[in-house]
Coordinates of C-alpha atoms in Angstrom, one line a residue:
X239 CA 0.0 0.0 0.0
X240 CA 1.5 3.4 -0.7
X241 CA 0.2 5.3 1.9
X242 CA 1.7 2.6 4.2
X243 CA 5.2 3.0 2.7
X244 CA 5.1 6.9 2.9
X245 CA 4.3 6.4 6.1
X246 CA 6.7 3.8 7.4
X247 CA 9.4 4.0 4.8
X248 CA 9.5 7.7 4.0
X249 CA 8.7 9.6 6.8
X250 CA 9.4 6.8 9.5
X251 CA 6.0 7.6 11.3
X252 CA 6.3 6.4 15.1
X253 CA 3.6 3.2 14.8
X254 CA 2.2 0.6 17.1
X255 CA 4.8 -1.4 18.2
X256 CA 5.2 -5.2 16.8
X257 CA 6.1 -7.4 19.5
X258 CA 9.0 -9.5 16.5
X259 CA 10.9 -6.0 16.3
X260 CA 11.3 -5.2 20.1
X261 CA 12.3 -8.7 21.0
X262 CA 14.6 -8.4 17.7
X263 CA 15.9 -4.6 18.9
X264 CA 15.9 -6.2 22.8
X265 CA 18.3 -9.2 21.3
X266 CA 20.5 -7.3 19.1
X267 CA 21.2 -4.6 22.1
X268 CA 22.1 -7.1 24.7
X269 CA 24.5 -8.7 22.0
X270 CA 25.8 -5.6 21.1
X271 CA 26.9 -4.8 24.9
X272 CA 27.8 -8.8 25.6
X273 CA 30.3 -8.2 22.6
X274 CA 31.5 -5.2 23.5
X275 CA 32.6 -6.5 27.5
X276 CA 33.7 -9.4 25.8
X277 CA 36.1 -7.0 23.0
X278 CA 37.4 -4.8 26.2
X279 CA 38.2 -7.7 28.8
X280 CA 39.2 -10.7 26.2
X281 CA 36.5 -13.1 28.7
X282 CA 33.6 -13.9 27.6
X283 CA 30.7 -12.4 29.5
X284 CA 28.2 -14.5 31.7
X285 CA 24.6 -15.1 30.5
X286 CA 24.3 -12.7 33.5
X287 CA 25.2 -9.9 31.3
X288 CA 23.0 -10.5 28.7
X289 CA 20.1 -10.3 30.5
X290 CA 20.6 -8.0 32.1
X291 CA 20.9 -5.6 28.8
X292 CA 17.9 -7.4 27.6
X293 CA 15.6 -6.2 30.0
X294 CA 17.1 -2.4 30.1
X295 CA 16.4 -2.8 26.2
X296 CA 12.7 -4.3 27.1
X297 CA 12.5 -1.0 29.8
X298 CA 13.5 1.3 26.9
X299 CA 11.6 0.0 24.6
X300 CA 8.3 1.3 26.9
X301 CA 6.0 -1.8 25.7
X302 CA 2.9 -2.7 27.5
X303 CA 2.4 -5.6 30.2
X304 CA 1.7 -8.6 27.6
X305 CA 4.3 -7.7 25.2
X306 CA 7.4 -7.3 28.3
X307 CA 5.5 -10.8 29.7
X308 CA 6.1 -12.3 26.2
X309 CA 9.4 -11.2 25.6
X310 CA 10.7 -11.9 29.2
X311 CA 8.8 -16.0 28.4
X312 CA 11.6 -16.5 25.7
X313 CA 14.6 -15.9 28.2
X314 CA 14.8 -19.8 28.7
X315 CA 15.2 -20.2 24.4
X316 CA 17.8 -17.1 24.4
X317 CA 19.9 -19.1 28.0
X318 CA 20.3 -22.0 25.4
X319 CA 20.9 -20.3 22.5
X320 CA 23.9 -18.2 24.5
X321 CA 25.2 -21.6 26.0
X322 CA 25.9 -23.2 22.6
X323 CA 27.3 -19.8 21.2
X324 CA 29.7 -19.2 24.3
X325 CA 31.4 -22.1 24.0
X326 CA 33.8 -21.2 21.2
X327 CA 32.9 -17.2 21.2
X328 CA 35.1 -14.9 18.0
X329 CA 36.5 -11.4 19.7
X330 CA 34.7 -8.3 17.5
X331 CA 36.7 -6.5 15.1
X332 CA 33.4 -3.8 15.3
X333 CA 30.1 -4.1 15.9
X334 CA 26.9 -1.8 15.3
X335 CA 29.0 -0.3 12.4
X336 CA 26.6 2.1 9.9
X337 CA 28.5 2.4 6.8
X338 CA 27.5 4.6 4.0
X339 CA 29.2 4.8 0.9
X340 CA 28.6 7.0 -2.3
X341 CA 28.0 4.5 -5.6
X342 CA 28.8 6.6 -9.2
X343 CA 27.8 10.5 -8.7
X344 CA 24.7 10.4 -6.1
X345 CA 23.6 7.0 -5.2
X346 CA 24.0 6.9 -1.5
X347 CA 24.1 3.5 -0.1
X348 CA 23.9 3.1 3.8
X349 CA 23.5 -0.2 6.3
X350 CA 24.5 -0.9 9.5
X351 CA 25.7 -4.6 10.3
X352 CA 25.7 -6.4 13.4
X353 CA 29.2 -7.2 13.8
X354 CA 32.4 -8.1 11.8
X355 CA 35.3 -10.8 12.7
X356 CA 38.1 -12.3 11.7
X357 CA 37.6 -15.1 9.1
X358 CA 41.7 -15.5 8.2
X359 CA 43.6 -12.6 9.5
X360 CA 46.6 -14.0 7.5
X361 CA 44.8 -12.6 4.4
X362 CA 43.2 -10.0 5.8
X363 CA 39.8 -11.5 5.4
X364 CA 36.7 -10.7 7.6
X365 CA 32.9 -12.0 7.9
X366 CA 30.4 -10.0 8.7
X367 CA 27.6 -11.7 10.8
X368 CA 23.8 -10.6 11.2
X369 CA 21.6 -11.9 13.6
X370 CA 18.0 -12.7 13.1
X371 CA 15.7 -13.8 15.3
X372 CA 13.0 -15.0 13.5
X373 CA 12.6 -18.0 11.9
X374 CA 14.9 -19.4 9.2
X375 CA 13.3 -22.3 7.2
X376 CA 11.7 -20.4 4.6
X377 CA 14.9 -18.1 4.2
X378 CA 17.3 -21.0 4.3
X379 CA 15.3 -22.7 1.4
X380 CA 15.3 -19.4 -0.4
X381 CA 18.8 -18.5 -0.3
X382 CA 19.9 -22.3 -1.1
X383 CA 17.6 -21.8 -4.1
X384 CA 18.6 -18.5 -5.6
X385 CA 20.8 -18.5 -9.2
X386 CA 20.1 -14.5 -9.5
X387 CA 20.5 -12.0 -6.8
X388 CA 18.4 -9.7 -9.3
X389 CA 15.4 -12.6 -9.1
X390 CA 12.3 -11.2 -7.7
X391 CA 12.7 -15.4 -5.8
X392 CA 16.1 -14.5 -4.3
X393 CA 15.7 -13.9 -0.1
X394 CA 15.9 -10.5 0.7
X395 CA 18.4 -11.9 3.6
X396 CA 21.0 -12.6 1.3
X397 CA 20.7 -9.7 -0.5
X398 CA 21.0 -7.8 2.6
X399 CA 24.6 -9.9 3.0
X400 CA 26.2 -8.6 -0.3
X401 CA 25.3 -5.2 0.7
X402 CA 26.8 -5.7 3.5
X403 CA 30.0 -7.2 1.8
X404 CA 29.8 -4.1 -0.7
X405 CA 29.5 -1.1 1.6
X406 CA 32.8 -3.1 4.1
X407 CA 34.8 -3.0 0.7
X408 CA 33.7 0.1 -0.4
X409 CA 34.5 2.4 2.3
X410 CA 38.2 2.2 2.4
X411 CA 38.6 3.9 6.4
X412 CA 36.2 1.1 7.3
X413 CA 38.1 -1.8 5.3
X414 CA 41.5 -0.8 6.2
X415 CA 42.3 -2.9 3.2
X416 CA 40.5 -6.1 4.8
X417 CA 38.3 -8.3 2.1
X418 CA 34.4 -9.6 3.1
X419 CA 35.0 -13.4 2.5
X420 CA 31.7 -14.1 3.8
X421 CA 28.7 -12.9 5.5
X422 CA 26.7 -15.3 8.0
X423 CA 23.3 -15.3 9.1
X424 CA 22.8 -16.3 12.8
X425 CA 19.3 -17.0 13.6
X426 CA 18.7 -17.1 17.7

């Protein structure tokens, strides 16, 4: 609908709050800081941590009863998720980077990934990792099945990745010379 996209997508209009975004915003904030601790001290955080930015996130986020009582109920999903991923944890080159680049005479391209790491720092290659929480089947089956990144059927996910891979590249103070050998999708 167009008056929902000049609404939303143009003038960013404040709207009713979806419950999948503030869990999302909630998740990526209490990475974000978990990341950051882990970057400054070179240990890896307690699940302690985590929550607790979760639920400052949740504060922030000023959602009603039911919503804060739905996000709070996946906790025990997130504890599991955290254990698996903190067992062989990657220290940060960056996170929460936006990156905006200029593409021919006025194209301006902007994104902001999640965070970027060593993949071989021999070679001076990096991966940049997004995190989703939602859920991945019908994204996995879409990426695994796109020829064409210009295919109205590729995932908008992977898409989202070589942007990514082209704004790291393209902004040279950002790169430092470092290459994007691959971007990675981690669904919580």
């Amino acid at each position: 609908c167009r008056r929902k996209f000049l609404y939303n997508d143009v003038l960013k209009l404040p709207g009713q709050k979806k419950k999948s975004l503030v869990f999302g915003n909630c998740v990526h904030k209490a990475l974000e800081e978990t990341f950051k601790e882990y970057k400054s001290t070179r240990l890896f955080p307690s699940f302690d941590l985590f929550e607790k930015e979760f639920l400052r996130e949740l504060t922030f986020q000023g959602v009603d009863t039911a919503m804060e009582r739905d996000c709070r109920n996946r906790m025990g999903t997130l504890k599991g998720w955290f254990s698996l991923a903190s067992k062989n944890p990657v220290i940060p080159i960056d996170l929460e980077k936006k990156l905006i680049v200029t593409i021919g005479d006025d194209i301006i391209f902007n994104g902001k990934y999640d965070k970027v790491e060593w993949d071989d720092e021999a070679q001076k290659l990096v991966r940049i990792i997004d995190y989703k929480t939602g859920k991945p089947d019908a994204h996995i089956k879409d990426i695994d099945a796109c020829a064409d990144l210009s295919s109205r059927q590729c995932d908008g996910y992977l898409r989202q990745l070589v942007a990514y891979k082209l704004l790291f590249e393209r902004d040279k103070k950002e790169s430092k010379g470092r290459r994007v050998s691959r971007g990675v999708l981690v669904f919580i």
